[in-house]
Amino acid sequence: MSRISERFASGKLLIPYIMGGWPDMATSAAVFRAFIKVGCPVIEIGIPYSDPVADGPTIQRASERALDKGVNTDQVLNMIAGVAAETDVSPVLMVYYNLIYRYGIKRFAQAARRAGVEGLIVPDLTVEESHDWRSAAEDYDIDTIFLASPTSSEERLAKIGGLAKGFVYAVSLTGVTGARAALPEYLKEFIARVKSNTELPVAVGFGISQPEQAAEVARSADGVIIGSAIIDLIERTPTERLTRTINEFGAGFLSAMRQP
Amino acid sequence: MSKGGLPGHFGDFGGQYVPETLMTPLEELEAAYELAKNDPGFQAELDYYLVNYVGRPTPLYHAQNLSRHFGGAQIWLKREDLCHTGAHKINNTIGQALLAKRMGKTRIIAETGAGQHGVATATASALFGLDCHIYMGEEDIARQSLNVFKMKLLGAEIIPVTSGSKTLKDAMNEALRDWVTNVKNTFYIIGSVAGPHPYPTIVRDFQLVIGKEAKEQIHAARERDPDTVIACVGGGSNSIGIFYPWLRTAVKLYGVEAAGLGLETDQHGAALAKGSKGILHGSLQYLLQDDFGQVQPAHSISAGLDYPGVGPEHSYFKDEGLVEYVSATDDEALAAFNLLSRTEGIQPALESSHALAYLVQAAPRLSAERIIIVNLSGRGDKDMNVIADRLGVGL
């Protein structure tokens, strides 16, 4: 079992998503540290990309602004390396496949591992196209976390559940990332379908922005991924209050998710 | 190879690099297309509309004045500009709209750059009673206001795209996001030989009619193949349509990319000449990108060629040496536009003007008994504002 999978043994996980280099590199590192401290051992770091088709307006905007500032893959990996060296955490990259392909598949895996990255979520890499990446990832001991969707057939869920490492990322809805007022009705049943097709923990992301929603999801899933809501939070919080606000935000979600 | 029997890859290129949510709809599309392709009823219905609605076959016109101007080969123009709505795009939208109907989809989405694919999609949607939504970059909306107005009059909703470069690339991102969200009732009509498998194959198949007719027509007129075929390449749908019958033959095939302000600048759309392998809009292809894989904005005076990628099958043709890819600048395209207007009384689209621009190289070096076919993929009406602007004329 990988270190990422083992992390789920300690209880339901809140997996925060941070855009690397947004609003600037130092702030993204500070948010990274704050979430580790509040009790999130698995954290997703995004690398900004010019064409993020799986993302809604909130993450698109953060991505565009980071790129405008010249943020690149190496800078984000450096930031992760800095934080990972000083504390116990399992960083997971969320990265579009072209950034990996252009960097060089093997070279990317090597650089990610050297930075302390333990897992990768590639939102536009289907199991069908994943062979080259998986073999590089295995060489460098990186978990490939595949996404499962409500539209995935049983056959596809079985393939995804079998090939994934670390955990399976269940996409809660058909759509892009971003906060939603309500979760889809079929979610519980969908999570059960994903779980029946894998031995791995299942974390649910897309659309979750409230502690109550996270609590509901955590009743059937092993982890909850929050992205756009964190970007919104960072956007409206003055820098000097950021660490405290992240503490409250993280603690609020964790206590809601871990209620008996 | 994917399980439906259609090739999902062209060499290294193509494939399905999409969010998992789209995999099941893509599998359904492939299965539905396979059935339709082998159903004589579907083919008959498509043919009916191509003949009676689109106006096919389009003429293959011997441009004698233009031939005389260059004093070399005989130049023939495949008149896709005479298609209903003014470009070859409708060959594909009629096909895909019929497919959407067969699949029981009621909502159509599409991306558009120059607006030609948007107009062709809005037209097919009006014809078949489908609810139509067109994504278009803000910058393209400004330079193609006539087509925007047309689409609205056809009953389509235009959704301005403000992200990224605000052009075709970002319109396609936004359409993909819409599709991920509304997969149940929505059919995405992609306008070029781009996107994830099976789109590059489907769009190509619907455009093969161009080459099939051109071959029959030149054989009827001159009892032989042409020596050279020239077409412009943005995503690459008109060129693939006309090239196909002559791939792996002695006929020289030239695909003309947009050199914009020049290939030596970073203001062009020449993904094959200057790009590197990468993934955009679901497939592996040649792509304008930086060292880290960030996609770079393209530039061309013609909105339809203003695209940083190129169809995966063209990428394969380039690597295999099956087609020679060349380029024409904004200025060369404008000169070709003027030349065809004055010599033949035909006003080509700025996209097609890039193909015509290559005649300067190709025509004079061939003798008078040689034959060049240029695919005149669209008419220039939509470009009058852009051209007037360049000439400093207020309309």
XYZ file of C-alpha atoms in Angstrom:
655
model
C 0.000 0.000 0.000
C 1.307 3.460 -0.882
C 1.863 6.184 1.664
C -1.092 8.087 0.212
C -3.433 5.102 0.681
C -2.173 4.634 4.251
C -3.019 8.225 5.103
C -6.714 7.332 4.885
C -6.364 4.916 7.817
C -6.309 7.833 10.233
C -9.870 8.894 9.402
C -11.789 10.764 6.722
C -9.447 13.071 4.836
C -9.977 16.634 3.794
C -7.871 17.080 0.655
C -7.412 20.762 -0.128
C -6.495 22.004 -3.584
C -4.031 24.867 -3.903
C -3.003 26.553 -7.136
C 0.788 26.626 -7.126
C 2.080 30.177 -7.483
C -1.284 31.837 -6.907
C -1.848 34.533 -5.760
C 1.960 34.368 -5.494
C 4.448 31.631 -4.687
C 4.965 32.615 -1.042
C 1.241 32.736 -0.306
C 0.594 29.364 -1.934
C 3.388 27.904 0.221
C 1.876 29.517 3.336
C -1.556 28.050 2.528
C 0.091 24.663 1.902
C 1.740 24.762 5.369
C -1.442 25.960 7.059
C -3.447 23.027 5.700
C -0.783 20.527 6.791
C -0.890 22.013 10.268
C -4.670 21.841 10.540
C -4.547 18.093 9.804
C -4.508 17.505 6.045
C -1.725 14.997 5.255
C -2.653 14.756 1.554
C -2.702 18.037 -0.354
C -3.330 18.677 -4.010
C -1.182 21.305 -5.740
C -2.196 22.548 -9.169
C 0.236 23.685 -11.834
C -1.254 26.584 -13.794
C -2.123 25.746 -17.399
C -3.239 27.736 -20.410
C -6.125 25.429 -21.353
C -7.671 23.918 -18.213
C -10.750 22.254 -19.774
C -11.811 20.440 -16.605
C -11.891 23.622 -14.560
C -14.624 26.149 -13.961
C -14.209 29.939 -13.842
C -12.659 30.144 -10.340
C -9.673 27.883 -10.991
C -9.344 29.144 -14.584
C -8.948 32.667 -13.276
C -6.315 31.679 -10.706
C -4.497 29.718 -13.405
C -4.496 32.649 -15.831
C -3.229 35.068 -13.174
C -0.436 32.725 -12.134
C 0.628 32.334 -15.764
C 0.547 36.096 -16.236
C 3.096 36.276 -13.426
C 5.287 33.768 -15.224
C 4.732 30.795 -12.901
C 6.062 27.557 -14.395
C 6.335 23.876 -13.533
C 9.836 24.109 -12.044
C 8.871 26.954 -9.724
C 5.848 25.039 -8.417
C 7.963 21.903 -7.880
C 10.538 23.986 -5.993
C 7.846 25.374 -3.737
C 6.549 21.868 -3.012
C 10.076 20.604 -2.341
C 10.626 23.382 0.177
C 7.492 22.585 2.170
C 7.780 18.800 1.866
C 11.357 18.857 3.190
C 10.361 20.491 6.465
C 7.256 18.460 7.364
C 5.393 15.181 6.935
C 2.983 15.467 3.996
C 1.988 13.573 0.851
C 1.851 16.180 -1.931
C -0.262 15.295 -4.949
C 0.066 17.249 -8.183
C -2.971 18.149 -10.228
C -1.561 18.712 -13.687
C -2.858 18.666 -17.258
C -1.183 16.100 -19.460
C 0.422 18.483 -21.935
C 2.593 19.921 -19.156
C 3.903 16.405 -18.483
C 4.247 15.458 -22.137
C 6.120 18.598 -23.116
C 8.437 18.426 -20.094
C 9.251 14.833 -21.031
C 7.266 12.063 -19.356
C 10.205 10.427 -17.580
C 11.857 13.715 -16.765
C 8.610 14.996 -15.266
C 8.199 11.918 -13.066
C 11.782 12.273 -11.899
C 11.456 15.997 -11.142
C 8.148 15.480 -9.323
C 9.587 12.683 -7.198
C 12.649 14.721 -6.383
C 10.328 17.490 -5.145
C 8.616 15.010 -2.826
C 5.465 14.542 -4.904
C 3.812 11.206 -4.115
C 0.809 11.228 -6.422
C -0.510 12.762 -9.621
C -3.997 13.635 -10.762
C -4.132 14.252 -14.509
C -7.656 15.395 -15.371
C -7.312 14.833 -19.119
C -5.438 11.528 -19.031
C -7.801 8.622 -19.581
C -6.808 5.082 -18.652
C -6.587 4.321 -22.388
C -3.841 6.893 -22.983
C -2.047 6.388 -19.682
C 0.419 3.599 -20.469
C 3.559 5.701 -20.941
C 2.882 7.884 -17.946
C 2.071 4.945 -15.654
C 5.270 3.192 -16.479
C 7.303 6.339 -15.699
C 5.274 6.910 -12.525
C 5.973 3.371 -11.346
C 9.700 3.821 -11.938
C 9.670 6.845 -9.672
C 7.170 5.488 -7.167
C 4.449 8.017 -7.870
C 0.769 7.106 -7.498
C -1.426 7.806 -10.519
C -4.800 8.833 -9.181
C -7.406 8.274 -11.886
C -10.735 10.046 -11.961
C -14.070 8.254 -12.072
C -17.168 10.010 -13.364
C -20.899 9.492 -12.926
C -20.991 8.768 -16.673
C -18.371 5.978 -16.395
C -19.717 2.510 -17.197
C -19.126 -0.422 -14.815
C -16.494 -1.643 -17.236
C -14.663 1.685 -17.128
C -14.985 1.957 -13.328
C -13.379 -1.472 -13.018
C -10.486 -0.435 -15.274
C -10.038 2.849 -13.379
C -10.323 1.171 -9.983
C -7.786 -1.446 -10.985
C -5.164 0.866 -12.485
C -5.361 3.723 -9.969
C -2.899 4.009 -7.082
C -3.220 5.988 -3.869
C -6.933 6.636 -4.151
C -9.665 6.971 -6.746
C -10.892 10.507 -7.396
C -14.653 10.328 -7.826
C -15.939 13.361 -9.721
C -19.215 14.182 -7.964
C -21.014 15.577 -10.978
C -20.930 15.882 -14.747
C -19.283 19.242 -15.171
C -16.251 21.339 -14.373
C -14.759 22.287 -10.999
C -16.455 25.001 -8.989
C -18.757 25.479 -6.015
C -22.363 24.264 -6.374
C -25.365 25.012 -4.160
C -26.416 21.363 -3.961
C -24.866 17.976 -4.549
C -26.444 15.621 -7.091
C -28.985 13.129 -5.757
C -27.224 10.163 -7.312
C -23.974 10.863 -5.466
C -24.294 8.236 -2.716
C -25.113 5.520 -5.194
C -22.273 6.636 -7.472
C -19.730 6.536 -4.634
C -20.919 3.011 -3.843
C -20.365 2.011 -7.502
C -16.832 3.427 -7.445
C -16.061 1.678 -4.143
C -17.319 -1.666 -5.405
C -14.804 -1.422 -8.251
C -11.633 -0.712 -6.278
C -9.670 -1.732 -3.226
C -8.410 1.824 -2.814
C -9.871 4.650 -0.746
C -12.280 6.886 -2.669
C -12.161 10.674 -2.385
C -14.861 12.878 -3.878
C -14.294 16.245 -5.504
C -15.955 18.892 -7.758
C -18.671 21.170 -6.496
C -18.184 20.749 -2.727
C -17.878 24.054 -0.881
C -19.707 23.721 2.466
C -18.844 21.700 5.604
C -22.366 20.200 5.580
C -21.860 18.977 2.008
C -18.482 17.518 2.996
C -20.031 15.791 5.994
C -22.695 14.228 3.803
C -20.108 13.018 1.268
C -17.825 11.701 4.020
C -20.573 9.387 5.217
C -19.947 7.235 2.135
C -16.513 8.362 0.875
C -13.047 8.236 2.462
C -12.055 11.751 1.562
C -13.365 15.072 0.321
C -11.513 17.349 -2.107
C -12.126 21.100 -1.918
C -10.718 23.394 -4.609
C -12.630 26.413 -5.844
C -13.989 27.208 -2.363
C -10.393 27.565 -1.138
C -9.485 29.852 -4.033
C -12.523 31.989 -3.172
C -11.481 32.007 0.481
C -7.928 33.121 -0.318
C -9.261 35.795 -2.651
C -11.412 37.435 -0.004
C -9.036 37.094 2.963
C -6.411 39.752 3.749
C -2.917 38.209 3.808
C -2.291 38.851 7.498
C -5.399 36.860 8.450
C -4.868 34.050 5.953
C -3.257 31.443 8.234
C -5.904 31.862 10.901
C -8.722 31.763 8.357
C -7.342 28.558 6.793
C -7.141 27.028 10.283
C -10.792 27.793 10.950
C -11.854 26.681 7.487
C -9.957 23.367 7.694
C -11.019 22.667 11.278
C -14.648 23.395 10.388
C -14.624 20.906 7.518
C -12.733 18.242 9.480
C -15.016 18.374 12.482
C -18.096 18.200 10.246
C -16.627 15.239 8.342
C -15.519 13.353 11.431
C -18.739 13.602 13.416
C -19.884 10.132 14.422
C -7.007 1.104 -32.473
C -10.107 1.536 -30.391
C -12.793 -1.026 -30.044
C -15.304 0.544 -32.440
C -13.061 -0.276 -35.380
C -12.228 3.306 -36.296
C -8.593 4.255 -35.953
C -8.228 6.367 -32.811
C -4.648 7.276 -33.546
C -2.752 8.444 -36.608
C 0.721 7.187 -35.838
C 1.536 8.832 -32.486
C -1.112 11.478 -33.033
C -4.778 11.699 -32.111
C -6.187 9.715 -29.217
C -8.567 10.693 -26.440
C -7.052 13.072 -23.882
C -10.255 14.208 -22.230
C -11.898 14.288 -18.817
C -13.268 10.844 -17.901
C -16.828 12.231 -18.054
C -16.510 12.517 -21.845
C -15.305 8.977 -22.451
C -18.736 7.361 -22.391
C -20.280 10.011 -24.695
C -17.317 9.598 -27.061
C -17.835 5.830 -27.085
C -21.538 6.370 -27.787
C -20.720 8.803 -30.585
C -18.303 6.364 -32.164
C -20.831 3.540 -32.023
C -23.613 5.724 -33.449
C -21.347 6.957 -36.225
C -20.292 3.420 -37.154
C -23.942 2.415 -37.452
C -24.848 5.508 -39.465
C -21.884 5.120 -41.774
C -22.971 1.627 -42.710
C -26.652 2.496 -42.970
C -27.704 3.195 -46.570
C -30.683 5.153 -45.189
C -28.359 7.611 -43.420
C -26.164 8.024 -46.477
C -29.220 8.602 -48.687
C -30.558 11.249 -46.323
C -27.152 12.963 -46.165
C -26.850 12.885 -49.973
C -30.335 14.331 -50.324
C -29.398 17.371 -48.235
C -25.967 17.755 -49.829
C -27.549 17.928 -53.279
C -30.787 19.796 -52.625
C -29.822 21.986 -49.709
C -26.065 22.549 -49.776
C -25.957 22.728 -53.578
C -23.540 19.914 -54.307
C -21.707 19.040 -56.376
C -19.878 22.366 -56.304
C -18.257 23.313 -59.613
C -14.628 22.732 -60.472
C -13.907 25.921 -62.360
C -11.075 26.423 -64.821
C -9.715 29.856 -63.866
C -8.239 30.801 -67.231
C -7.575 34.456 -66.432
C -5.707 33.533 -63.286
C -3.792 30.821 -65.173
C -2.777 33.380 -67.802
C -1.746 35.806 -65.076
C 0.868 33.365 -63.777
C 1.740 32.087 -67.239
C 2.253 28.555 -65.978
C -0.010 25.680 -65.017
C -3.744 25.608 -65.627
C -5.479 26.548 -62.393
C -8.779 24.995 -61.415
C -10.780 26.149 -58.421
C -12.959 23.797 -56.389
C -15.815 26.133 -55.614
C -16.714 25.294 -52.009
C -17.434 29.018 -51.697
C -20.647 28.285 -53.594
C -21.946 25.956 -50.891
C -24.977 27.159 -48.971
C -23.701 29.488 -46.196
C -20.527 30.197 -48.148
C -17.996 27.561 -47.159
C -17.260 23.854 -46.961
C -18.154 23.822 -43.260
C -21.766 22.880 -43.988
C -20.780 19.494 -45.476
C -19.816 18.479 -41.955
C -22.537 20.220 -39.951
C -25.338 18.632 -41.980
C -23.709 15.238 -41.390
C -23.223 15.742 -37.660
C -26.669 17.294 -37.169
C -28.235 14.220 -38.815
C -26.146 12.084 -36.472
C -27.335 14.134 -33.483
C -30.950 13.558 -34.540
C -30.348 9.816 -34.818
C -28.872 9.812 -31.316
C -31.892 11.630 -29.926
C -29.882 14.695 -28.879
C -31.877 17.923 -28.887
C -29.258 20.474 -27.917
C -26.358 21.432 -30.187
C -23.179 23.207 -29.177
C -20.296 24.300 -31.363
C -17.203 26.480 -31.321
C -16.426 28.935 -34.056
C -13.505 31.132 -35.086
C -14.293 32.928 -38.330
C -17.941 32.205 -37.713
C -18.292 29.989 -40.789
C -18.640 26.808 -38.745
C -20.956 28.652 -36.358
C -23.181 29.807 -39.207
C -23.131 26.331 -40.755
C -24.053 24.781 -37.392
C -26.798 27.328 -36.731
C -28.124 26.658 -40.231
C -28.213 22.886 -39.800
C -29.824 23.357 -36.375
C -32.540 25.587 -37.843
C -33.131 23.048 -40.597
C -33.495 20.106 -38.224
C -35.208 21.953 -35.360
C -32.336 21.675 -32.879
C -31.549 24.068 -30.037
C -28.214 25.708 -30.935
C -25.533 27.381 -28.785
C -22.320 28.731 -30.317
C -19.156 29.527 -28.378
C -17.112 32.308 -29.912
C -14.110 34.231 -28.611
C -14.718 37.879 -27.823
C -11.987 38.924 -30.220
C -13.523 36.911 -33.063
C -16.976 38.329 -32.297
C -15.497 41.777 -32.892
C -13.837 40.891 -36.205
C -16.672 38.753 -37.574
C -19.728 40.785 -36.634
C -21.621 39.866 -39.797
C -21.484 36.157 -39.031
C -22.488 36.826 -35.429
C -25.575 38.665 -36.649
C -26.369 35.849 -39.089
C -26.164 33.199 -36.391
C -28.505 35.145 -34.167
C -31.010 35.515 -37.004
C -30.819 31.752 -37.497
C -31.973 31.313 -33.916
C -28.655 30.413 -32.296
C -27.456 31.712 -28.976
C -23.949 33.203 -29.140
C -21.905 32.731 -25.989
C -18.915 35.111 -25.861
C -15.729 33.519 -24.537
C -13.542 35.829 -22.479
C -10.904 33.401 -21.218
C -7.360 32.974 -22.538
C -6.709 34.426 -25.988
C -10.460 34.991 -26.578
C -10.295 33.195 -29.950
C -11.068 29.782 -31.438
C -8.854 27.817 -29.030
C -10.681 29.174 -26.008
C -14.087 28.831 -27.658
C -13.302 25.135 -28.045
C -12.243 24.849 -24.378
C -15.525 26.428 -23.370
C -17.552 24.148 -25.642
C -15.800 21.138 -24.100
C -16.702 22.442 -20.628
C -20.316 22.821 -21.719
C -20.313 19.283 -23.106
C -18.891 17.853 -19.866
C -21.729 19.594 -18.033
C -24.596 18.761 -20.378
C -23.564 15.399 -21.833
C -26.991 13.828 -21.515
C -28.912 15.878 -24.087
C -26.108 17.681 -25.903
C -24.307 16.929 -29.152
C -21.046 18.773 -29.736
C -20.560 19.538 -33.448
C -16.803 20.044 -33.829
C -15.968 22.034 -36.944
C -12.527 20.807 -37.866
C -10.536 17.589 -37.996
C -9.545 18.272 -34.398
C -10.713 17.173 -30.973
C -10.651 13.732 -29.393
C -11.267 10.566 -31.372
C -13.663 9.928 -33.145
C -14.084 13.587 -34.205
C -11.070 13.893 -36.527
C -12.317 10.818 -38.391
C -15.974 11.857 -38.503
C -15.247 15.394 -39.715
C -12.796 14.091 -42.312
C -15.324 11.577 -43.610
C -17.972 14.271 -44.032
C -15.472 16.435 -45.960
C -14.267 13.651 -48.264
C -17.051 14.668 -50.653
C -14.866 17.618 -51.739
C -12.036 15.440 -53.005
C -14.324 12.779 -54.405
C -16.135 15.327 -56.557
C -12.946 17.139 -57.565
C -11.411 13.891 -58.757
C -14.490 12.957 -60.797
C -14.686 16.465 -62.218
C -11.081 16.764 -63.335
C -11.260 13.286 -64.857
C -14.467 14.224 -66.684
C -12.894 17.458 -67.960
C -9.293 16.384 -68.651
C -9.264 12.615 -68.182
C -6.401 12.774 -65.735
C -5.334 13.589 -62.200
C -4.072 17.074 -61.399
C -0.327 17.564 -60.853
C -0.794 19.657 -57.738
C -3.514 20.258 -55.154
C -3.366 23.235 -52.781
C -5.533 23.967 -49.752
C -5.246 26.063 -46.609
C -4.758 24.420 -43.207
C -6.086 25.809 -39.947
C -7.472 22.803 -38.145
C -7.387 21.197 -41.564
C -10.873 20.038 -42.597
C -11.129 21.458 -46.126
C -7.602 20.362 -46.996
C -8.036 16.833 -45.722
C -11.251 16.607 -47.727
C -9.609 17.543 -50.990
C -6.265 15.776 -50.368
C -7.641 12.378 -49.525
C -8.129 10.861 -53.003
C -4.545 11.763 -53.908
C -2.613 10.730 -50.817
C 0.235 8.357 -51.649
C -0.043 9.135 -55.387
C 2.194 11.180 -57.692
C 0.014 14.270 -57.126
C 1.842 16.954 -55.135
C -0.209 18.071 -52.160
C 0.435 21.438 -50.500
C -1.169 22.485 -47.220
C -0.815 26.220 -46.612
C -0.649 27.393 -43.014
C -1.039 30.965 -41.809
C 2.338 32.688 -41.476
C 0.620 35.770 -40.016
C 3.213 38.528 -39.682
C 5.946 36.053 -40.645
C 7.253 32.688 -39.451
C 10.250 34.438 -37.912
C 7.912 36.352 -35.564
C 5.734 34.801 -32.869
C 2.637 36.115 -34.655
C 1.516 33.228 -36.854
C -0.627 30.109 -36.882
C 1.839 27.649 -38.384
C 1.643 24.704 -35.985
C 3.162 22.268 -38.490
C 6.039 24.525 -39.502
C 6.933 25.890 -36.086
C 5.150 23.785 -33.471
C 6.113 20.763 -31.422
C 4.151 17.683 -30.368
C 1.601 18.291 -27.670
C -1.963 17.794 -26.543
C -4.744 20.249 -27.227
C -8.504 19.717 -27.256
C -8.251 16.016 -26.649
C -5.668 14.897 -29.173
C -1.936 14.714 -29.693
C -0.845 16.969 -32.551
C 1.663 19.619 -33.550
C 1.101 22.634 -31.385
C 2.409 26.142 -30.750
C 3.582 25.988 -27.136
C 6.373 27.139 -24.872
C 9.044 24.951 -23.279
C 6.758 24.097 -20.357
C 3.775 23.127 -22.510
C 1.730 26.303 -22.157
C -0.189 26.738 -25.395
C 0.760 29.945 -27.198
C -1.750 32.180 -28.942
C -1.749 32.035 -32.732
C -2.140 34.979 -35.070
C -3.628 35.271 -38.512
C -5.572 37.897 -40.400
C -8.009 35.072 -41.027
C -9.900 34.026 -37.911
C -10.365 30.515 -39.305
C -6.597 29.918 -39.365
C -5.967 31.575 -36.023
C -5.481 28.299 -34.166
C -2.353 27.089 -32.335
C -2.933 23.417 -33.120
C -3.654 21.362 -36.206
C -5.573 18.157 -36.827
C -3.802 14.974 -35.676
C -4.020 13.360 -39.100
C -2.234 16.329 -40.704
C 0.427 15.988 -38.009
C 0.816 12.391 -39.122
C 0.912 13.367 -42.829
C 3.708 15.805 -42.044
C 5.820 13.193 -40.261
C 5.198 10.668 -43.036
C 5.959 13.232 -45.744
C 2.604 12.629 -47.445
C 1.778 16.334 -47.741
C 4.114 19.290 -48.013
C 3.158 22.026 -45.583
C 4.033 25.578 -46.546
C 2.760 28.966 -45.395
C 1.528 32.368 -46.517
C 1.629 35.631 -44.580
C -1.280 37.990 -43.936
C 0.009 40.273 -46.703
C 0.436 37.445 -49.204
C -3.109 36.274 -48.489
C -4.458 39.794 -48.988
C -2.606 40.098 -52.295
C -4.106 36.777 -53.411
C -7.546 37.988 -52.393
C -7.124 41.062 -54.572
C -5.722 39.083 -57.462
C -8.623 36.629 -57.615
C -11.148 39.454 -57.233
C -9.637 41.339 -60.192
C -8.826 38.443 -62.507
C -11.824 36.190 -62.017
C -14.452 38.243 -60.210
C -14.383 35.805 -57.307
C -13.854 37.051 -53.774
C -12.373 34.273 -51.667
C -12.414 33.966 -47.885
C -9.159 35.084 -46.261
C -8.587 31.454 -45.250
C -8.802 30.287 -48.869
C -6.685 33.279 -49.920
C -3.765 31.591 -48.141
C -4.099 28.610 -50.498
C -4.288 30.965 -53.489
C -1.204 32.822 -52.246
C 0.885 29.700 -52.732
C 0.117 29.831 -56.479
C 2.803 32.505 -56.711
C 5.311 29.720 -56.009
C 3.531 26.748 -57.546
C 1.949 28.024 -60.788
C 4.780 29.711 -62.738
C 7.176 26.776 -62.362
C 4.799 24.370 -64.120
C 4.155 24.326 -67.858
C 0.791 25.137 -69.431
C -0.338 21.538 -69.786
C 0.005 20.916 -66.038
C -2.998 21.175 -63.731
C -3.280 22.706 -60.262
C -6.441 22.445 -58.208
C -6.913 24.980 -55.432
C -9.614 24.359 -52.888
C -11.549 27.604 -52.667
C -12.941 26.643 -49.287
C -15.068 29.723 -48.662
C -16.229 33.092 -49.928
C -14.982 36.430 -48.700
C -18.217 38.211 -47.772
C -17.567 37.696 -44.066
C -14.110 39.294 -44.369
C -15.106 42.629 -45.895
C -14.804 44.452 -42.563
C -11.324 43.084 -41.930
C -10.182 43.885 -45.462
C -11.701 47.391 -45.368
C -9.932 47.925 -42.067
C -6.596 46.932 -43.584
C -7.176 49.315 -46.485
C -8.186 52.094 -44.115
C -11.694 52.247 -45.576
C -14.698 52.787 -43.315
C -17.764 50.693 -44.221
